[in-house]
PDB file of C-alpha atoms in Angstrom:
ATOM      1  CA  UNK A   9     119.777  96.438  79.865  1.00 53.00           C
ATOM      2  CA  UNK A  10     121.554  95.896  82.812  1.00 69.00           C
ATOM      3  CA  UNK A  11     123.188  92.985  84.168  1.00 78.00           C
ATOM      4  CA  UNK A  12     120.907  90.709  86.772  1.00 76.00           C
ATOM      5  CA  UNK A  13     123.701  89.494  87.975  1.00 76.00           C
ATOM      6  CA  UNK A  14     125.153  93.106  89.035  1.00 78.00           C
ATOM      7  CA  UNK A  15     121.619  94.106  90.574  1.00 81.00           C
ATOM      8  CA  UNK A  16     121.665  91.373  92.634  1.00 82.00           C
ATOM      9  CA  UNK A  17     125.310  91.580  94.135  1.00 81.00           C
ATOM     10  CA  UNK A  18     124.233  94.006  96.823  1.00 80.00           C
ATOM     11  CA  UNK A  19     121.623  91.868  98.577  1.00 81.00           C
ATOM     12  CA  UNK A  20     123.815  88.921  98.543  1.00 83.00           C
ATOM     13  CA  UNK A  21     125.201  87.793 102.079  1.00 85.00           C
ATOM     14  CA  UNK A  22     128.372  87.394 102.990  1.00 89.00           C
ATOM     15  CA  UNK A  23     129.449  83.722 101.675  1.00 88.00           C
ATOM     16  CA  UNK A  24     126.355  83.558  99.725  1.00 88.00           C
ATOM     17  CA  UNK A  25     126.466  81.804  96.351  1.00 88.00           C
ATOM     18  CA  UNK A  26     123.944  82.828  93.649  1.00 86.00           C
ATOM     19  CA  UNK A  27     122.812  80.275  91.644  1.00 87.00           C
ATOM     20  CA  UNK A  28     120.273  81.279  89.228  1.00 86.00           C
ATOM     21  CA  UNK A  29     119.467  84.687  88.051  1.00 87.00           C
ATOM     22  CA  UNK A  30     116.510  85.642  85.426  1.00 87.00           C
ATOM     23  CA  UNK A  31     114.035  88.068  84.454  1.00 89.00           C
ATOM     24  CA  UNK A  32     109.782  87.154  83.555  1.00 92.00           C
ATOM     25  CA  UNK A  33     109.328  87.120  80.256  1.00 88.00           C
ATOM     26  CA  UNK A  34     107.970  90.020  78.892  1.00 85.00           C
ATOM     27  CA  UNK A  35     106.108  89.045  75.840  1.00 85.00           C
ATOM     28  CA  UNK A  36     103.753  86.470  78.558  1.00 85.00           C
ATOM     29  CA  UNK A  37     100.762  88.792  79.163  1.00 84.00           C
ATOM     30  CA  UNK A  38      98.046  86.295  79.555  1.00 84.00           C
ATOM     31  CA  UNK A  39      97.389  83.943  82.886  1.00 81.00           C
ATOM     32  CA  UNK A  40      94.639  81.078  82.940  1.00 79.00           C
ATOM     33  CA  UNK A  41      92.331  83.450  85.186  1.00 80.00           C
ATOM     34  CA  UNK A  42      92.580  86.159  82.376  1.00 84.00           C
ATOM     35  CA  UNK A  43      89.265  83.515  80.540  1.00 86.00           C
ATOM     36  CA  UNK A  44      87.289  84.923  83.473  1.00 88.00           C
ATOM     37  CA  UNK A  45      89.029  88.414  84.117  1.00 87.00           C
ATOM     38  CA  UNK A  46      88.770  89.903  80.542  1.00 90.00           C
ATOM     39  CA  UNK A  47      85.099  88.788  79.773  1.00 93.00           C
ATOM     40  CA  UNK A  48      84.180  90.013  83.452  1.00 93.00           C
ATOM     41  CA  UNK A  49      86.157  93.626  82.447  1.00 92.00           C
ATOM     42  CA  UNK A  50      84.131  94.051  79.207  1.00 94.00           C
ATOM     43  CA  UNK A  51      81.432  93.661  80.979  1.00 95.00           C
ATOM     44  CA  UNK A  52      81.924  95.867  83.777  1.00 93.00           C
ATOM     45  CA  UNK A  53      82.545  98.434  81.091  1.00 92.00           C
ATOM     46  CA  UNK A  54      79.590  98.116  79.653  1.00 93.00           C
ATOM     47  CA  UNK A  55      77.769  98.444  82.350  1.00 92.00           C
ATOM     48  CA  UNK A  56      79.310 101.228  84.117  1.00 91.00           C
ATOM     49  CA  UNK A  57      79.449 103.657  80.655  1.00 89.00           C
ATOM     50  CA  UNK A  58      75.763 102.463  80.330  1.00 89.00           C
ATOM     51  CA  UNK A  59      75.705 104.113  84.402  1.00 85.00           C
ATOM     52  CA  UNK A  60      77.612 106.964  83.213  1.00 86.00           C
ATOM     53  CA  UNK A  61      75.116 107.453  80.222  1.00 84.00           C
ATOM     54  CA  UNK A  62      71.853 107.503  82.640  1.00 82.00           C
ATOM     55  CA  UNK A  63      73.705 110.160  84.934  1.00 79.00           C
ATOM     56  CA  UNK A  64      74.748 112.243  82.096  1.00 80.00           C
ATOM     57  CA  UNK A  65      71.111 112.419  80.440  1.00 80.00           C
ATOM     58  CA  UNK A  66      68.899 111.311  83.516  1.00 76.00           C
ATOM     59  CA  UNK A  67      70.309 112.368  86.355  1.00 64.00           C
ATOM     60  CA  UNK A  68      68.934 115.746  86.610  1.00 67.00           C
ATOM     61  CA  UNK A  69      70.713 117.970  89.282  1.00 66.00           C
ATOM     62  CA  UNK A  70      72.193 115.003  90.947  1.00 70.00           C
ATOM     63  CA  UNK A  71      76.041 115.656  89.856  1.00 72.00           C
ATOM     64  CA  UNK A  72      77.627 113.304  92.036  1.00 77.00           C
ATOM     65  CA  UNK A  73      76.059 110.526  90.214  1.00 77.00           C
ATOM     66  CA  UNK A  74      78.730 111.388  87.440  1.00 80.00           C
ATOM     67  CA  UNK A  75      81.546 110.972  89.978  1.00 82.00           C
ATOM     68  CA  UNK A  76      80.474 107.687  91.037  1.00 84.00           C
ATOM     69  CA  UNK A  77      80.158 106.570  87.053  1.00 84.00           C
ATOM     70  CA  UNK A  78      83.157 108.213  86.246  1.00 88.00           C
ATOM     71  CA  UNK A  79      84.809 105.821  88.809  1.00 90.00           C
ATOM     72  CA  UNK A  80      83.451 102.275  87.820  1.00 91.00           C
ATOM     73  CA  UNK A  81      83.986 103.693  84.423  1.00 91.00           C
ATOM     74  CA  UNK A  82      88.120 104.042  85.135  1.00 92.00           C
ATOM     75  CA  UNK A  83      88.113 100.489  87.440  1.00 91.00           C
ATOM     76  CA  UNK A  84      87.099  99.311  84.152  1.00 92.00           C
ATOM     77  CA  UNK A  85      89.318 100.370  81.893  1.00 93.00           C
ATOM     78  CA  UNK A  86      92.213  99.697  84.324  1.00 92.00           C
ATOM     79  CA  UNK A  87      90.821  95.662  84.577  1.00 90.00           C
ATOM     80  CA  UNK A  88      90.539  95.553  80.805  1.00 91.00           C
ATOM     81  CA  UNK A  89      93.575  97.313  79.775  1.00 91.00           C
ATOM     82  CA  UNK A  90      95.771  99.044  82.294  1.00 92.00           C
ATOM     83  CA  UNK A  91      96.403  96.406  84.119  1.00 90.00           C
ATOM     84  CA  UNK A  92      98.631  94.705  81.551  1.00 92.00           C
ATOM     85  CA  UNK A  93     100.894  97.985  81.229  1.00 91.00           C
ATOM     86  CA  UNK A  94     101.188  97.469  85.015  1.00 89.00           C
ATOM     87  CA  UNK A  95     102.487  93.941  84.420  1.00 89.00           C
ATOM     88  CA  UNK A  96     104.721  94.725  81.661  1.00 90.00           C
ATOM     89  CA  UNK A  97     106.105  97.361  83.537  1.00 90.00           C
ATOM     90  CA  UNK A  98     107.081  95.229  86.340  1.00 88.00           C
ATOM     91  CA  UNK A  99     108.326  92.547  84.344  1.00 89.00           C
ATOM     92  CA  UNK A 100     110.481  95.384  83.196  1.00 89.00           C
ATOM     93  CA  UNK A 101     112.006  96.444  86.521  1.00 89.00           C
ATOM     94  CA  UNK A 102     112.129  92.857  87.640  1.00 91.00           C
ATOM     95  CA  UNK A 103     115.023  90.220  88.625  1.00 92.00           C
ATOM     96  CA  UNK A 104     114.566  86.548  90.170  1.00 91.00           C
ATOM     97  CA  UNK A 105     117.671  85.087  91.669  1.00 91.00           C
ATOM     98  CA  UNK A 106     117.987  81.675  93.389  1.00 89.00           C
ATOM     99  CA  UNK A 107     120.801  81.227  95.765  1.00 89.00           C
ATOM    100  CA  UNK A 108     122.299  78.259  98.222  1.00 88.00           C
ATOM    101  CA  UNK A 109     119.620  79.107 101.149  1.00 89.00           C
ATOM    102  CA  UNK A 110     117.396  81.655  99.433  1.00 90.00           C
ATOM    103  CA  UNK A 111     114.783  82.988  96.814  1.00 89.00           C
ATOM    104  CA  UNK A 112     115.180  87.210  96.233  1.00 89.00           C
ATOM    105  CA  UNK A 113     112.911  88.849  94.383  1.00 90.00           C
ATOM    106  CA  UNK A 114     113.750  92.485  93.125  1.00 89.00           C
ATOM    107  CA  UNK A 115     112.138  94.605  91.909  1.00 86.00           C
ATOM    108  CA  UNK A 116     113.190  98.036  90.614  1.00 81.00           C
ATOM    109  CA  UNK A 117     115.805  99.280  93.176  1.00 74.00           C
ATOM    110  CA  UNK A 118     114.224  99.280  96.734  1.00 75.00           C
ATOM    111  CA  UNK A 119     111.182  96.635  96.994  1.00 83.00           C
ATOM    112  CA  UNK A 120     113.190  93.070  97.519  1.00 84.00           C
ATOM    113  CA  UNK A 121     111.326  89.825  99.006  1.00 85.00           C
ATOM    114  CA  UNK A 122     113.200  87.222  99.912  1.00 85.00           C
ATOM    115  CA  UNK A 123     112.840  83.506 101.610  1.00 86.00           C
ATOM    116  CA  UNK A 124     114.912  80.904 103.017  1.00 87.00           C
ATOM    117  CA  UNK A 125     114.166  78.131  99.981  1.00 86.00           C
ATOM    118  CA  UNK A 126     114.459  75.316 102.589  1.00 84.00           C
ATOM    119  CA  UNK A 127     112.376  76.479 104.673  1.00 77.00           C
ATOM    120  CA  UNK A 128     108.901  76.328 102.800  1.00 84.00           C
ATOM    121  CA  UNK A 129     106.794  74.496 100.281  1.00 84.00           C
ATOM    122  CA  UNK A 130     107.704  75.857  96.623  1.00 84.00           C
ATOM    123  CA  UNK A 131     104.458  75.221  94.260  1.00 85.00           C
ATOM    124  CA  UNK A 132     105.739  74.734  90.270  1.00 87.00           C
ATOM    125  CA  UNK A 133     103.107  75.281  87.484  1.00 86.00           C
ATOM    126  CA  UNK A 134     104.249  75.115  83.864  1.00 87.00           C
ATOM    127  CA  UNK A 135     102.782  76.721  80.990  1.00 84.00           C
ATOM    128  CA  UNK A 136     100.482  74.405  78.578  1.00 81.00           C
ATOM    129  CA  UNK A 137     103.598  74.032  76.123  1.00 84.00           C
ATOM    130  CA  UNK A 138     106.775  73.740  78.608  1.00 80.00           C
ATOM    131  CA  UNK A 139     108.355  76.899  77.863  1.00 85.00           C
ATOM    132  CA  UNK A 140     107.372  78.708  81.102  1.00 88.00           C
ATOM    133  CA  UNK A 141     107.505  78.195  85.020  1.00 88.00           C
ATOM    134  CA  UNK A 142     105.786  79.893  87.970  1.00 87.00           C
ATOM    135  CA  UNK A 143     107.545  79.156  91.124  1.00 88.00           C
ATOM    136  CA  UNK A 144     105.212  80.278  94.259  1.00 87.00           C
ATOM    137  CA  UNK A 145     107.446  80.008  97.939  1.00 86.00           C
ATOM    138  CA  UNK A 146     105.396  79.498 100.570  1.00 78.00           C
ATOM    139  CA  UNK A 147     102.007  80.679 101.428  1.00 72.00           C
ATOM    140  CA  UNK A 148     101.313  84.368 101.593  1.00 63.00           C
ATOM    141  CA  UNK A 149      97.720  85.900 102.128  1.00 56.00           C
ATOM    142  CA  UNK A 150      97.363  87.416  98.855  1.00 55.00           C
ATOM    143  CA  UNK A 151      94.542  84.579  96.949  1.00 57.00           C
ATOM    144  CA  UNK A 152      96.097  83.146  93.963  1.00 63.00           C
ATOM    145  CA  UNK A 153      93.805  84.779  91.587  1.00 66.00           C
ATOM    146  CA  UNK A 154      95.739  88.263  91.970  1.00 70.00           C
ATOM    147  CA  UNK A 155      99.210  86.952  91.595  1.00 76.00           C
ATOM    148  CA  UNK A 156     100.617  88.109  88.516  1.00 77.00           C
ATOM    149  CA  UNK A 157      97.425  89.577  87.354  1.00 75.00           C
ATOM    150  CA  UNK A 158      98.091  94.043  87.569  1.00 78.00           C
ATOM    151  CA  UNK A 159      95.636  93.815  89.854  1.00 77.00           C
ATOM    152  CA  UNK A 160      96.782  92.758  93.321  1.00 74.00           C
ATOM    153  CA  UNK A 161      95.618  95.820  95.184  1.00 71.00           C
ATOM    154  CA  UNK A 162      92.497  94.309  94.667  1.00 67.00           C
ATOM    155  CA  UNK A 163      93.329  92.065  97.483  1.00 62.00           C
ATOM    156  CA  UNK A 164      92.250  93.257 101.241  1.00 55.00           C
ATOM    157  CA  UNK A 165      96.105  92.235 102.633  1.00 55.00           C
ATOM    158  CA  UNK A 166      99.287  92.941 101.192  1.00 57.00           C
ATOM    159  CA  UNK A 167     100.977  89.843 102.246  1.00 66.00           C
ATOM    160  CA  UNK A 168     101.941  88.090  98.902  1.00 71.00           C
ATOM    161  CA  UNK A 169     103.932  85.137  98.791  1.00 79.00           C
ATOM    162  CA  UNK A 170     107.990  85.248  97.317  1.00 84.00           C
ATOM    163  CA  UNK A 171     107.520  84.351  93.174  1.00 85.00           C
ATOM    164  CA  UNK A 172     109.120  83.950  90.104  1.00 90.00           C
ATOM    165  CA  UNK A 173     106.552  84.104  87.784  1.00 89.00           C
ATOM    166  CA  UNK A 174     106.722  83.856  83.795  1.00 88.00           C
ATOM    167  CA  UNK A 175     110.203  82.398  83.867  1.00 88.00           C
ATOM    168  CA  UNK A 176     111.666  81.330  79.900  1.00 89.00           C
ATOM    169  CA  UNK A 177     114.046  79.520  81.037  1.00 82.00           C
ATOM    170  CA  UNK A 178     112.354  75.976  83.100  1.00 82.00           C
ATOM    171  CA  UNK A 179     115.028  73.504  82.588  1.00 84.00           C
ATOM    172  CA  UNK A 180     117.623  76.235  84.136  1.00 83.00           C
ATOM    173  CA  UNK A 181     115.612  76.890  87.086  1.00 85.00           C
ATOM    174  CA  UNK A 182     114.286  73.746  88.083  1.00 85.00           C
ATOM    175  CA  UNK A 183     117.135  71.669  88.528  1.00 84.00           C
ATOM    176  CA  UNK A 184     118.696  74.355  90.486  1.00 85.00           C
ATOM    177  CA  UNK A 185     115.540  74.484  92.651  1.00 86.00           C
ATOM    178  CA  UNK A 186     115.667  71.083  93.228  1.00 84.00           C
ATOM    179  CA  UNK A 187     119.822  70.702  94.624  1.00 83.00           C
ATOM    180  CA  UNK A 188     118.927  73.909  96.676  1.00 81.00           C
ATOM    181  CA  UNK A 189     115.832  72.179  98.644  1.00 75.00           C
TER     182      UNK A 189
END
């Protein structure tokens, strides 16, 4: 696995001192909406395979009706399962770095985010036992139920706010945080 460090060099600018680098954790694959989201995605299975079962057997010459099944059918499974091999495939491709004036996000090799630190509210949430941090810069448009869930397409704008989410490592970061602001 490649350095974060190294990733990150290229986006630095000139006189810019990184401070903290890190990577989510991968084995964190549950959020506090997932009570809600899981039961809601069973469910929505269920019902749309129960769909898909009346337009297989009921539906007479109406065809399209299995199109339209087939469809809630495969939101479905995505909500109950692929969106998690979504997540863990960002978390794979992904690098948080704090510097002097700025937050970067990057993620794989082209899509970077990036905001001045000083500049904005930063919203800390630790996990029930201490041993993670989510870090949200700022306000972006996307609600706070998609972040970090697989499923932020979901969401009718694109605009999501600059975070480090599922970071190991609190007692690095936070201090850090804190002398940057």
């Amino acid at each position: 696995m490649e350095n974060p460090q190294q990733r990150l060099q290229p986006h630095l600018r000139p006189g810019e001192k990184l401070l903290s680098t890190g990577r989510p954790d991968p084995r964190v694959h549950f959020m506090p909406f997932d009570a809600f989201l899981v039961p809601f995605s069973i469910l929505w299975c269920a019902i749309a395979m129960y769909f898909m079962w009346l337009a297989l057997f009921q539906a007479g010459d109406r065809w399209w009706f299995l199109f339209v099944g087939l469809f809630f059918v495969v939101m479905g499974l995505y909500q109950m399962a692929g969106r998690f091999v979504v997540k863990a495939r960002r978390k794979r491709r992904t690098v948080y770095s704090l510097t002097d004036t700025r937050a970067i996000v990057l993620e794989g090799d082209r899509r970077i985010s990036e905001i001045r630190v000083k500049d904005v509210v930063a919203r800390v949430r630790k996990s029930g036992d201490g041993s993670h941090v989510e870090v949200v810069f700022g306000e972006g448009n996307l609600p706070g139920i998609y972040l970090n869930s697989g499923m932020e397409f979901f969401s009718p704008t694109s605009s999501a706010p600059v975070a480090f989410f599922d970071v190991p490592d609190p007692e690095g970061l936070l201090p850090v945080l804190e002398r940057v602001r």
